[in-house]
Coordinates of C-alpha atoms in Angstrom, one line a residue:
X83 CA 80.8 92.4 -39.5
X84 CA 77.1 92.4 -39.5
X85 CA 75.1 93.6 -42.4
X86 CA 74.0 96.9 -40.8
X87 CA 77.4 97.6 -39.7
X88 CA 78.7 97.1 -43.2
X89 CA 76.3 99.4 -44.7
X90 CA 77.3 102.2 -42.3
X91 CA 80.8 101.6 -43.1
X92 CA 80.2 101.9 -46.9
X93 CA 78.7 105.2 -46.1
X94 CA 82.0 106.5 -45.3
X95 CA 83.2 105.7 -48.8
X96 CA 80.1 107.4 -50.2
X97 CA 80.6 110.6 -48.2
X98 CA 84.2 110.9 -49.2
X99 CA 83.0 110.5 -52.9
X100 CA 80.5 113.3 -52.4
X101 CA 83.2 115.5 -50.8
X102 CA 85.4 114.6 -53.8
X103 CA 82.7 115.7 -56.4
X104 CA 82.0 118.9 -54.4
X105 CA 85.7 119.9 -54.9
X106 CA 85.5 119.1 -58.6
X107 CA 82.5 121.4 -58.8
X108 CA 84.3 124.2 -56.7
X109 CA 87.3 124.0 -59.2
X110 CA 84.8 124.5 -62.2
X111 CA 83.5 127.5 -60.5
X112 CA 86.9 128.9 -59.9
X113 CA 87.7 128.4 -63.7
X114 CA 89.3 125.0 -63.7
X115 CA 88.4 123.1 -67.1
X116 CA 85.5 120.5 -67.0
X117 CA 87.2 117.2 -66.8
X118 CA 84.7 114.9 -68.5
X119 CA 86.5 111.7 -68.1
X120 CA 86.9 112.2 -64.3
X121 CA 83.3 113.2 -64.0
X122 CA 82.4 110.0 -65.9
X123 CA 84.4 108.1 -63.3
X124 CA 82.4 109.7 -60.8
X125 CA 79.1 108.6 -62.4
X126 CA 80.6 105.0 -62.6
X127 CA 81.3 105.0 -58.9
X128 CA 78.0 106.4 -58.0
X129 CA 76.1 103.9 -60.2
X130 CA 78.2 100.8 -59.4
X131 CA 79.4 101.2 -55.9
X132 CA 76.8 103.7 -54.2
X133 CA 74.0 102.3 -56.1
X134 CA 74.3 98.7 -57.5
X135 CA 76.6 97.6 -54.7
X136 CA 75.4 99.6 -51.6
X137 CA 71.8 100.5 -52.5
X138 CA 71.4 96.9 -54.0
X139 CA 72.2 95.4 -50.6
X140 CA 69.5 97.6 -49.1
X141 CA 66.8 97.1 -51.6
X142 CA 67.4 93.3 -52.0
X143 CA 68.1 92.6 -48.4
X144 CA 67.6 94.9 -45.6
X145 CA 64.8 97.0 -46.9
X146 CA 63.0 93.8 -48.2
X147 CA 63.3 92.2 -44.9
X148 CA 62.0 95.4 -43.1
X149 CA 59.1 95.5 -45.5
X150 CA 58.3 91.9 -44.9
X151 CA 58.6 92.1 -41.0
X152 CA 58.0 95.6 -39.6
X153 CA 54.5 96.7 -40.8
X154 CA 53.2 100.1 -41.9
X155 CA 55.7 102.5 -40.3
X156 CA 58.5 100.5 -42.1
X157 CA 56.4 100.5 -45.3
X158 CA 56.1 104.3 -45.2
X159 CA 59.8 104.8 -44.3
X160 CA 61.1 102.5 -47.0
X161 CA 58.6 103.1 -49.9
X162 CA 58.0 106.8 -49.4
X163 CA 61.5 107.7 -48.2
X164 CA 64.4 105.5 -48.8
X165 CA 63.4 104.1 -52.3
X166 CA 62.2 107.4 -53.6
X167 CA 65.6 108.9 -52.6
X168 CA 67.5 106.1 -54.3
X169 CA 65.4 106.9 -57.5
X170 CA 66.1 110.6 -57.2
X171 CA 69.9 109.9 -56.9
X172 CA 69.6 107.8 -60.2
X173 CA 68.0 110.8 -61.9
X174 CA 70.7 113.2 -60.8
X175 CA 73.4 110.7 -62.2
X176 CA 71.5 110.5 -65.5
X177 CA 71.0 114.2 -65.8
X178 CA 74.8 114.6 -64.9
X179 CA 75.7 112.4 -67.7
X180 CA 73.5 114.3 -70.1
X181 CA 75.1 117.6 -69.0
X182 CA 78.6 116.2 -69.6
X183 CA 77.6 115.0 -73.0
X184 CA 76.0 118.4 -73.8
X185 CA 79.2 120.2 -72.5
X186 CA 81.5 118.1 -74.7
X187 CA 79.4 118.9 -77.7
X188 CA 78.8 122.6 -76.9
X189 CA 81.1 123.8 -74.1
X190 CA 79.5 126.8 -72.2
X191 CA 78.1 128.1 -69.1
X192 CA 74.7 126.4 -69.2
X193 CA 76.0 122.9 -69.6
X194 CA 78.6 123.7 -66.9
X195 CA 75.8 124.9 -64.7
X196 CA 73.9 121.6 -65.2
X197 CA 77.0 119.6 -64.5
X198 CA 77.4 121.4 -61.1
X199 CA 73.8 121.5 -60.2
X200 CA 73.4 117.8 -60.6
X201 CA 76.8 116.8 -59.1
X202 CA 76.1 119.0 -56.0
X203 CA 72.3 117.9 -56.0
X204 CA 73.5 114.1 -56.0
X205 CA 75.9 114.7 -53.2
X206 CA 73.5 116.8 -51.1
X207 CA 70.8 114.1 -51.4
X208 CA 73.2 111.3 -50.5
X209 CA 74.5 113.2 -47.5
X210 CA 70.9 113.7 -46.2
X211 CA 69.9 110.2 -47.1
X212 CA 72.8 108.5 -45.2
X213 CA 71.9 110.7 -42.2
X214 CA 68.4 109.3 -42.2
X215 CA 69.6 105.8 -42.8
X216 CA 72.2 105.7 -40.0
X217 CA 70.1 107.6 -37.6
X218 CA 66.6 106.3 -38.3
X219 CA 66.2 103.3 -40.8
X220 CA 69.1 101.3 -39.6
X221 CA 68.6 101.9 -36.0
X222 CA 64.9 101.1 -36.4
X223 CA 65.7 97.9 -38.0
X224 CA 68.3 96.9 -35.6
X225 CA 65.9 97.6 -32.7
X226 CA 62.8 96.1 -34.1
X227 CA 63.9 93.0 -36.0
X228 CA 64.3 89.7 -34.2
X229 CA 67.8 88.5 -33.6
X230 CA 67.1 85.5 -36.0
X231 CA 65.9 87.9 -38.8
X232 CA 69.1 90.1 -38.3
X233 CA 71.2 86.9 -38.5
X234 CA 69.5 86.2 -41.8
X235 CA 70.2 89.7 -43.0
X236 CA 73.9 89.1 -42.0
X237 CA 74.0 85.9 -44.1
X238 CA 72.3 87.3 -47.1
X239 CA 74.7 90.3 -46.8
X240 CA 77.7 88.1 -46.7
X241 CA 76.6 86.0 -49.8
X242 CA 76.1 89.4 -51.7
X243 CA 79.5 90.6 -50.5
X244 CA 81.2 87.3 -51.6
X245 CA 79.8 87.6 -55.1
X246 CA 80.9 91.1 -55.3
X247 CA 84.4 90.4 -54.0
X248 CA 84.6 87.7 -56.8
X249 CA 83.5 90.3 -59.3
X250 CA 86.2 92.7 -57.9
X251 CA 83.6 95.5 -57.0
X252 CA 84.9 96.4 -53.6
X253 CA 88.6 96.5 -54.7
X254 CA 88.0 98.4 -57.7
X255 CA 85.8 101.1 -56.1
X256 CA 87.3 101.3 -52.6
X257 CA 90.8 101.5 -54.4
X258 CA 89.4 104.3 -56.7
X259 CA 88.0 106.4 -53.8
X260 CA 91.2 106.0 -51.7
X261 CA 93.3 107.2 -54.8
X262 CA 91.0 110.1 -55.6
X263 CA 90.4 111.4 -52.2
X264 CA 93.9 111.3 -50.8

C-alpha cells in the first residue's frame, strides 16, 4: 500500500473514533455518568494513534516532502492549514484532559460541559480536517509530486510503519477501536 493510501485508510479508524466519542458525549447529555477512565482511553487513542502515529507520518514524511518540493501553494496549505489544525487538535485533547481532572475533583455541570465541548470540538475538527486532507492535500500531493518522490514517501512510510509495528502501535490501537466501536 502506498503512503498516501495508508493515510486515507487510517482516517477510517479516526472517524470511527470520533463517532465513538460523540456517542459518549450524547450519553452524558442523556444522564449517563461521566466515565473518566474511558475518556482517558480516548485521549490516549487521540494522542498516540491519531496524532503521534498518523499525524507523525504526515508531519515527518508527506508534509515535509510537500514543503520541500511543491512551492508556495503547498507551504500555505501545510503551514497555515494542516499543521495549525494538528495543533488545535492537541489543544482540544489537553483541555479535555483538564476537564476530566476537574470533574473528578468537583463533579458538576460545568466540568461536564467542558468535557463535552472539547470532545465534540476535537471530533468535529478531525472530521473537517480529514475531508480537507483526503479531498485537497493528499490529492494535490499525488498529482504534483513526481513518481520518484512519491516512491520515496512510500519507502519512508513503510520504515515508519515497521517501527510502529515493532512497538505494537497499530495492533494496540486498531484493536482498541474495533472493540469499542463494535
